[in-house]
Short mmCIF file of N, CA and C in Angstrom, two decimals:
data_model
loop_
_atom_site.label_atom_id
_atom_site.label_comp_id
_atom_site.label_asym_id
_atom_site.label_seq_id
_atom_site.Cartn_x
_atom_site.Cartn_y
_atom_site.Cartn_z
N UNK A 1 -5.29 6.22 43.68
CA UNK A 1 -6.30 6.22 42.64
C UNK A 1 -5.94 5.24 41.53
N UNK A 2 -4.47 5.20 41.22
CA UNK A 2 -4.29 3.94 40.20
C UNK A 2 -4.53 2.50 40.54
N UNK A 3 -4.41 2.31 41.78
CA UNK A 3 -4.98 1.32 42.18
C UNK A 3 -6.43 0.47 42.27
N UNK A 4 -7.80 1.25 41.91
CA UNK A 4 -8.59 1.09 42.45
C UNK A 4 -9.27 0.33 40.96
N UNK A 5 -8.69 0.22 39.77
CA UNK A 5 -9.27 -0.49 38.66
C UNK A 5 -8.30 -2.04 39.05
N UNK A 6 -7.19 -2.31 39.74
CA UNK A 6 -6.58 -3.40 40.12
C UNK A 6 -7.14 -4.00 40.92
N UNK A 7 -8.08 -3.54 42.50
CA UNK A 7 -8.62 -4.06 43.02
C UNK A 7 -9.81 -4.52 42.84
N UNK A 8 -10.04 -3.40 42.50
CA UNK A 8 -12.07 -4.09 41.87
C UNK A 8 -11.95 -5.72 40.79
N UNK A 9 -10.62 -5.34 39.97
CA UNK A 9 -10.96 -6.19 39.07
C UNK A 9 -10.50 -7.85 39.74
N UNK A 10 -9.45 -7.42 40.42
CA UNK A 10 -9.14 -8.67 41.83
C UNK A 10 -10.51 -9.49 42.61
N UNK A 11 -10.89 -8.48 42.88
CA UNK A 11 -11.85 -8.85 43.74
C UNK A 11 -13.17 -9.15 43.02
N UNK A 12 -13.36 -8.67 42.17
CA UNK A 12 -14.86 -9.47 41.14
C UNK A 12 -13.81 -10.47 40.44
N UNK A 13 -12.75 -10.76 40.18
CA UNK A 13 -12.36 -12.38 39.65
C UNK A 13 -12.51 -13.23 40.66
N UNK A 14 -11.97 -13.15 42.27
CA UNK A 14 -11.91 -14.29 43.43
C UNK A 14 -13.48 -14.31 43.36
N UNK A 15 -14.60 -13.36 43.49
CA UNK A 15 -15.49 -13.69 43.63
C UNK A 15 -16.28 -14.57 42.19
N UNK A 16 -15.93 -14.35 40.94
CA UNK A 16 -15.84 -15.30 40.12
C UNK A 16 -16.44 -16.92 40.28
N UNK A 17 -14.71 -16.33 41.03
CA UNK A 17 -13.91 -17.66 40.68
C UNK A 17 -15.17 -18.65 41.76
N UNK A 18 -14.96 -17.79 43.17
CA UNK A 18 -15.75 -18.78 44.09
C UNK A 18 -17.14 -19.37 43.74
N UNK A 19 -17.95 -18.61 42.96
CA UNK A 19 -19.44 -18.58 42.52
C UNK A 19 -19.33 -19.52 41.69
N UNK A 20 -18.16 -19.50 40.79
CA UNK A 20 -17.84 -20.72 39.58
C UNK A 20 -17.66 -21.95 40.61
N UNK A 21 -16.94 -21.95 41.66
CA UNK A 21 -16.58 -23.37 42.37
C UNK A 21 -18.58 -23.85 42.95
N UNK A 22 -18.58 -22.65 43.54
CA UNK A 22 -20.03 -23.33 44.44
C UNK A 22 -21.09 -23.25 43.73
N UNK A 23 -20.86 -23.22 42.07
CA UNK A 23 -22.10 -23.00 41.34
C UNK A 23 -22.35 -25.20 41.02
N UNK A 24 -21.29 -25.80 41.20
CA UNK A 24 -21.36 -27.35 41.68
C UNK A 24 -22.80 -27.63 42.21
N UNK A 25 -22.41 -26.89 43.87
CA UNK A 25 -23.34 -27.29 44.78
C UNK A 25 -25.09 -26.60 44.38
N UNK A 26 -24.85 -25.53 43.90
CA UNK A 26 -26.12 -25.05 43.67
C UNK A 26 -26.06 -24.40 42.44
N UNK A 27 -27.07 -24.53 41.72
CA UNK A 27 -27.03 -24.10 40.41
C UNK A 27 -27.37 -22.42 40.24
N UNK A 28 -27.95 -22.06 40.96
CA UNK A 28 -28.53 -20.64 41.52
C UNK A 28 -26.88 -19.77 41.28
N UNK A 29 -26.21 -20.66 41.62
CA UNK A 29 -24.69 -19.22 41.62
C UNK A 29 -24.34 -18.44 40.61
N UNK A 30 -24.87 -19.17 39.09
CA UNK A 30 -24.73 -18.82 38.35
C UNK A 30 -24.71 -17.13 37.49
N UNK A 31 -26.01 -17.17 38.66
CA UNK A 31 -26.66 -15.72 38.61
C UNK A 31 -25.39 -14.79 39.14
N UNK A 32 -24.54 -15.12 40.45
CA UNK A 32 -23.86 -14.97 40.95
C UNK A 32 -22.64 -14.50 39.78
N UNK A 33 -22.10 -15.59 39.51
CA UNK A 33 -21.13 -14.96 38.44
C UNK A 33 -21.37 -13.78 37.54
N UNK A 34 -23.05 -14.43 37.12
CA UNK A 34 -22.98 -13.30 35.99
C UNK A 34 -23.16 -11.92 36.13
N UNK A 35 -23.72 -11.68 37.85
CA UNK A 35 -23.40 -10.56 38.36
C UNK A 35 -22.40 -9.89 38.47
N UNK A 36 -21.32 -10.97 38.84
CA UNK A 36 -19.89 -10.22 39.20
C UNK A 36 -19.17 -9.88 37.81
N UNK A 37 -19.52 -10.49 36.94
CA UNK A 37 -18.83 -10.14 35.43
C UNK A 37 -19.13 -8.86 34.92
N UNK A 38 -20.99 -8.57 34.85
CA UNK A 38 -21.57 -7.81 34.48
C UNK A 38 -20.79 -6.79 35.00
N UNK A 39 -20.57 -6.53 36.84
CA UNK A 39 -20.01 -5.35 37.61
C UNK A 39 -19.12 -5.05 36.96
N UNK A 40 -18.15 -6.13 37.08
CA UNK A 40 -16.90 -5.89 36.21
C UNK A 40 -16.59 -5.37 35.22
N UNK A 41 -17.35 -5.69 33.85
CA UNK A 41 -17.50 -4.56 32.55
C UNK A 41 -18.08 -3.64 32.81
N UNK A 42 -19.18 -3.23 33.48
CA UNK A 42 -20.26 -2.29 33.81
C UNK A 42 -18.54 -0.88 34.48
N UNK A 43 -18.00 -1.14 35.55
CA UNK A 43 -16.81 -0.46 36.18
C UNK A 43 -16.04 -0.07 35.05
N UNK A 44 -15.76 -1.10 34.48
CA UNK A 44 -14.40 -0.52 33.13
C UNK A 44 -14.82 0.42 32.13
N UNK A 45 -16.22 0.49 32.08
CA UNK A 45 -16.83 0.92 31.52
C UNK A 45 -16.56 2.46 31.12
N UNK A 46 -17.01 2.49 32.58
CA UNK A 46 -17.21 3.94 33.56
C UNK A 46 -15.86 4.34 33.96
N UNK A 47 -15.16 3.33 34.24
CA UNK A 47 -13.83 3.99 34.41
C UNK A 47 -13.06 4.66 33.28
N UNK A 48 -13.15 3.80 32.61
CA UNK A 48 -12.22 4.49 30.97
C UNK A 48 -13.11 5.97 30.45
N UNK A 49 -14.26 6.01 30.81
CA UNK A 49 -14.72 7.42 30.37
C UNK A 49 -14.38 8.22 31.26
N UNK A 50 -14.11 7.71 32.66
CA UNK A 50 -13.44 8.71 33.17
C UNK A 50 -12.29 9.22 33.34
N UNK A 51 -11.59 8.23 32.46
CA UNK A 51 -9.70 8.43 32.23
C UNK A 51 -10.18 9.14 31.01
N UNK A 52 -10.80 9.02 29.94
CA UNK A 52 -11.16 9.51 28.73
C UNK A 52 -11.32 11.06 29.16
N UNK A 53 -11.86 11.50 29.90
CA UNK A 53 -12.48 12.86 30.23
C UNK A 53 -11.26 13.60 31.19
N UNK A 54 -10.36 12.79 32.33
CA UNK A 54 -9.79 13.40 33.01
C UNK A 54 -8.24 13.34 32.49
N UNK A 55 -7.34 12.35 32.47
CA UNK A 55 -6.34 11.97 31.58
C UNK A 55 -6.24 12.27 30.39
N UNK A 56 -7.06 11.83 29.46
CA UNK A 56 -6.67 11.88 28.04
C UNK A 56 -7.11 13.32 27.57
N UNK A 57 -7.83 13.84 28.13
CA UNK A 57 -8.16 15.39 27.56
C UNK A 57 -6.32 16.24 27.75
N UNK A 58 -5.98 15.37 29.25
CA UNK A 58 -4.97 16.34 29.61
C UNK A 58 -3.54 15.61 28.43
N UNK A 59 -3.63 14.65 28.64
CA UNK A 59 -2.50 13.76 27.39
C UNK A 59 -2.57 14.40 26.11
N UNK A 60 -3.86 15.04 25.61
CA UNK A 60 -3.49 15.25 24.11
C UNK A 60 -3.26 16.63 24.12
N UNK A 61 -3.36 17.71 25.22
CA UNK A 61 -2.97 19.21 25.62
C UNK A 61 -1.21 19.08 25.45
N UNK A 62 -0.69 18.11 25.77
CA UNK A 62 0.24 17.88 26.29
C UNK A 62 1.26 17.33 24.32
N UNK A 63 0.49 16.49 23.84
CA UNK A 63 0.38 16.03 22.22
C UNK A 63 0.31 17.14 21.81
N UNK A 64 -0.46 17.93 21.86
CA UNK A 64 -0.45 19.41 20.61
C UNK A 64 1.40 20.03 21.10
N UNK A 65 0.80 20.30 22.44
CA UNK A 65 2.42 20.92 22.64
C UNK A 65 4.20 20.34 21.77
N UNK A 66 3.57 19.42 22.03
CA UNK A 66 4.68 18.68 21.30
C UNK A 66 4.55 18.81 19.66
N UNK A 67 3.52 18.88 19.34
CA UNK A 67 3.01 18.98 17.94
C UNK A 67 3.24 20.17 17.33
N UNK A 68 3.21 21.48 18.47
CA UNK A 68 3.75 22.87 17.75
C UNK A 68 4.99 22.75 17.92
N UNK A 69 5.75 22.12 18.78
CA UNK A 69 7.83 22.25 18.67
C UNK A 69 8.01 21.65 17.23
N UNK A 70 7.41 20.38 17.12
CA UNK A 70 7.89 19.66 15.60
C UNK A 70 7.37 20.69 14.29
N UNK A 71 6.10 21.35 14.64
CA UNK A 71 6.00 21.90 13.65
C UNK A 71 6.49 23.33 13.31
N UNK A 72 7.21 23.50 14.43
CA UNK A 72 7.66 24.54 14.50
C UNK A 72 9.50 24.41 13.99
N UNK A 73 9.78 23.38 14.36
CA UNK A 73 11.19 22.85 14.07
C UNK A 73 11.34 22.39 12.74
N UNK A 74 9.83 21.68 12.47
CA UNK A 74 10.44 20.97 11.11
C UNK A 74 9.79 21.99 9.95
N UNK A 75 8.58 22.81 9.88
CA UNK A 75 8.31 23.26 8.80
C UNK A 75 9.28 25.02 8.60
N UNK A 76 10.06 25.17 9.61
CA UNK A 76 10.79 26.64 9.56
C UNK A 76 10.03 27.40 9.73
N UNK A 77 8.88 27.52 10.66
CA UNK A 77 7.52 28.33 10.74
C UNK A 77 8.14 28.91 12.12
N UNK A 78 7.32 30.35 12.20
CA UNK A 78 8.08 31.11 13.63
C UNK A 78 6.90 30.70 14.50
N UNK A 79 6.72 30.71 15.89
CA UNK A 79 5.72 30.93 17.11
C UNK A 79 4.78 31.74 17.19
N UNK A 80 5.10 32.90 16.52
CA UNK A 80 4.42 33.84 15.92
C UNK A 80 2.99 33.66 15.06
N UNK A 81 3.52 33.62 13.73
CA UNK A 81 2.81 32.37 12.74
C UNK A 81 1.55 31.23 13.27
N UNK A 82 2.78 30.79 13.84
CA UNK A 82 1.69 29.26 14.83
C UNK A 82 0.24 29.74 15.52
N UNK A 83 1.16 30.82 16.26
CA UNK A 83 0.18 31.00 17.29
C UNK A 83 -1.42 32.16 16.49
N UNK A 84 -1.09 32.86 15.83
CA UNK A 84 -1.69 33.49 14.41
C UNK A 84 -3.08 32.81 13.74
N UNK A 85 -2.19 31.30 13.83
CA UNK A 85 -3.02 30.46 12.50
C UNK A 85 -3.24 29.11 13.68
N UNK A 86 -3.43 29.30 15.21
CA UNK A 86 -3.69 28.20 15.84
C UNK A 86 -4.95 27.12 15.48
N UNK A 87 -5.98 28.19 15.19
CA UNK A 87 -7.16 27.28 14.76
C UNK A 87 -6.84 25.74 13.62
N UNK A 88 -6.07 26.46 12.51
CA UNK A 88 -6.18 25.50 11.67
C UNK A 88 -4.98 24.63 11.85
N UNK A 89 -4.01 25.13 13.09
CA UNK A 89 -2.92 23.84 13.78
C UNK A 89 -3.71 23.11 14.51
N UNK A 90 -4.75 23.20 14.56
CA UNK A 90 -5.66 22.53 15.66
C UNK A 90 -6.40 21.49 15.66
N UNK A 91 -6.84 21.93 14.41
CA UNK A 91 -7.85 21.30 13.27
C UNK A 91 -6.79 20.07 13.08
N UNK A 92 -5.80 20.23 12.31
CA UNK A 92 -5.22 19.57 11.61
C UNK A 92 -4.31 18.49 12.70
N UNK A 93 -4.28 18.58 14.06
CA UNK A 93 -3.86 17.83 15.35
C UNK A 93 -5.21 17.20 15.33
N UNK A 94 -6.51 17.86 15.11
CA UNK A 94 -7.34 17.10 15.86
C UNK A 94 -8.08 15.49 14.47
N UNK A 95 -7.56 15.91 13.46
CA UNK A 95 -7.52 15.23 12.50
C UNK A 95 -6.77 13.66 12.74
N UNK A 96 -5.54 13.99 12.92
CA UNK A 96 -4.63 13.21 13.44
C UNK A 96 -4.57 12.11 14.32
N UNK A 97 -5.53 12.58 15.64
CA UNK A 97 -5.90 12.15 16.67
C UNK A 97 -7.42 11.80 16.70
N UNK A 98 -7.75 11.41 15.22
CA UNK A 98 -9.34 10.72 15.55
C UNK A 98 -9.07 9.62 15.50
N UNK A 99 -8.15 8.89 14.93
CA UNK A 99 -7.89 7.21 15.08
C UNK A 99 -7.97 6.56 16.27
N UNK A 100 -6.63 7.34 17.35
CA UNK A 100 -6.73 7.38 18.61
C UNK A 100 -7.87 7.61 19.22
N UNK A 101 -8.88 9.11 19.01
CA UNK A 101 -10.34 8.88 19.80
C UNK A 101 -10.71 7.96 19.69
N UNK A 102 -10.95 7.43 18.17
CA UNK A 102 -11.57 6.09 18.19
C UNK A 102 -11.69 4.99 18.69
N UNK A 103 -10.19 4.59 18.88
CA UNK A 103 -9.99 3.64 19.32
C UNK A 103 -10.54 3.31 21.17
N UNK A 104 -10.44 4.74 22.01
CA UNK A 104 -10.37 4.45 22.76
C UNK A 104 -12.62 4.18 23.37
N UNK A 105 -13.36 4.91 22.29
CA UNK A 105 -14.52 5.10 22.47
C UNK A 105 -14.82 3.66 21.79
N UNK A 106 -14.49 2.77 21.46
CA UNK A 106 -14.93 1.53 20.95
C UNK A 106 -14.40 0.47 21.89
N UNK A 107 -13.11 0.67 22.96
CA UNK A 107 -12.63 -0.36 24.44
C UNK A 107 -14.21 -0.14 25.06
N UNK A 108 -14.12 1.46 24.92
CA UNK A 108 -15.71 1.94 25.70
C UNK A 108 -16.63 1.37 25.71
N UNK A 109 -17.37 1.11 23.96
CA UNK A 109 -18.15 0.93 24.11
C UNK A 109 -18.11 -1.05 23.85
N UNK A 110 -16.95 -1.57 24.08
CA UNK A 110 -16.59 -2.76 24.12
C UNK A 110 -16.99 -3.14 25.50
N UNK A 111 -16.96 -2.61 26.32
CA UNK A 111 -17.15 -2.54 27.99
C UNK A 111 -18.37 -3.10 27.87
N UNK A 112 -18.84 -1.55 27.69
CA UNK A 112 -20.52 -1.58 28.07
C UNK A 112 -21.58 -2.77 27.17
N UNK A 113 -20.97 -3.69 25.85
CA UNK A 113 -21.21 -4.25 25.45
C UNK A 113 -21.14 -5.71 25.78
N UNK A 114 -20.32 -6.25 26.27
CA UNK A 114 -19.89 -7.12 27.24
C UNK A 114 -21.06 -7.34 28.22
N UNK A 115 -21.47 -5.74 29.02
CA UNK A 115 -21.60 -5.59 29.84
C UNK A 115 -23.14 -6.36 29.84
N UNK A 116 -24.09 -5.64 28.25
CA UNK A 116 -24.83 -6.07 27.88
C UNK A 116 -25.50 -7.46 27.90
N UNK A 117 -24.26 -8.04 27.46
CA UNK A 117 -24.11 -9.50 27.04
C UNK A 117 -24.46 -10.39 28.77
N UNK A 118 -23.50 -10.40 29.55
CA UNK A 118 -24.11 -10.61 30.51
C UNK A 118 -25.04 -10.52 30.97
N UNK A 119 -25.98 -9.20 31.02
CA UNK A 119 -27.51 -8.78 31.37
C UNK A 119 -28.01 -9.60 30.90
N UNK A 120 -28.28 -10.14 29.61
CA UNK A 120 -28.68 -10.91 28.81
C UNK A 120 -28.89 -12.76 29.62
N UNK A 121 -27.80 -12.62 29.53
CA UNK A 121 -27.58 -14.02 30.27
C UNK A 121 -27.98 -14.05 31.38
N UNK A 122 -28.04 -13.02 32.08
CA UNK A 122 -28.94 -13.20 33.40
C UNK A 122 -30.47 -13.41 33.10
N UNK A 123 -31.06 -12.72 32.30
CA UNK A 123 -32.40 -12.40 32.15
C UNK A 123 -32.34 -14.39 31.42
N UNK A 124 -32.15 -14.44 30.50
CA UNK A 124 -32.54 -15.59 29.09
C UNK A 124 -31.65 -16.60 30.37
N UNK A 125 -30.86 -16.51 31.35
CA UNK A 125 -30.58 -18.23 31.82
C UNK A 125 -31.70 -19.03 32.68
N UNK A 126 -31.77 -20.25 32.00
CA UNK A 126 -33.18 -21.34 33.33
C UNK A 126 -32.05 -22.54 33.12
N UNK A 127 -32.57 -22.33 34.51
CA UNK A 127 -31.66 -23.42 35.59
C UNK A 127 -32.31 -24.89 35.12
#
């Protein structure tokens, strides 16, 4: 499964690349590229929301955990306590970690924007 954002993206560059060589002979290829680009952001797109939803939900389960040892180590607070007042340890993790959401919902919507951009160029290019 880690493999399959390496190949796609392999294989829409050679095809690129070739559409870029034989866009020489015929001007029509063009369309060609901008297909394979479009795919290309259109996939990353979709893929990162689906690392977003399957991975990173599980990565930041994994961040809190770590987040109650430190806060449990560094403020002299018992497990007890923690677990008591989880809501507002929660809150205050999920505070923390909006930079990070952010960041990763703006690659997102960097994708699908891209993705845009190409559409564009398909529709508005004359040969």
């Amino acid at each position: 499964m880690s493999k399959i954002p390496l190949i796609t993206t392999v294989v829409a560059l050679v095809f690129t690349v070739l559409f870029t060589v034989l866009n020489r002979f015929w001007a029509g290829f063009v369309y060609f590229v901008l297909a394979c680009l479009f795919l290309l952001s259109m996939f990353w797109g979709v893929w990162l929301i689906y690392l977003y939803f399957t991975e990173y939900k599980n990565e930041l389960e994994e961040k809190f955990k770590i987040h109650k040892a430190h806060k449990v180590n560094d403020a002299g607070i018992t497990s007890e306590f923690y677990d008591e007042n989880i809501a507002v340890f929660r809150k205050e993790f999920n505070r923390m970690m909006i930079k990070e959401k952010i960041v990763k919902w703006a690659m997102i919507l960097f994708c699908f924007a891209v993705a845009v951009a190409f559409l564009i160029g398909m529709i508005y290019y004359h040969i």
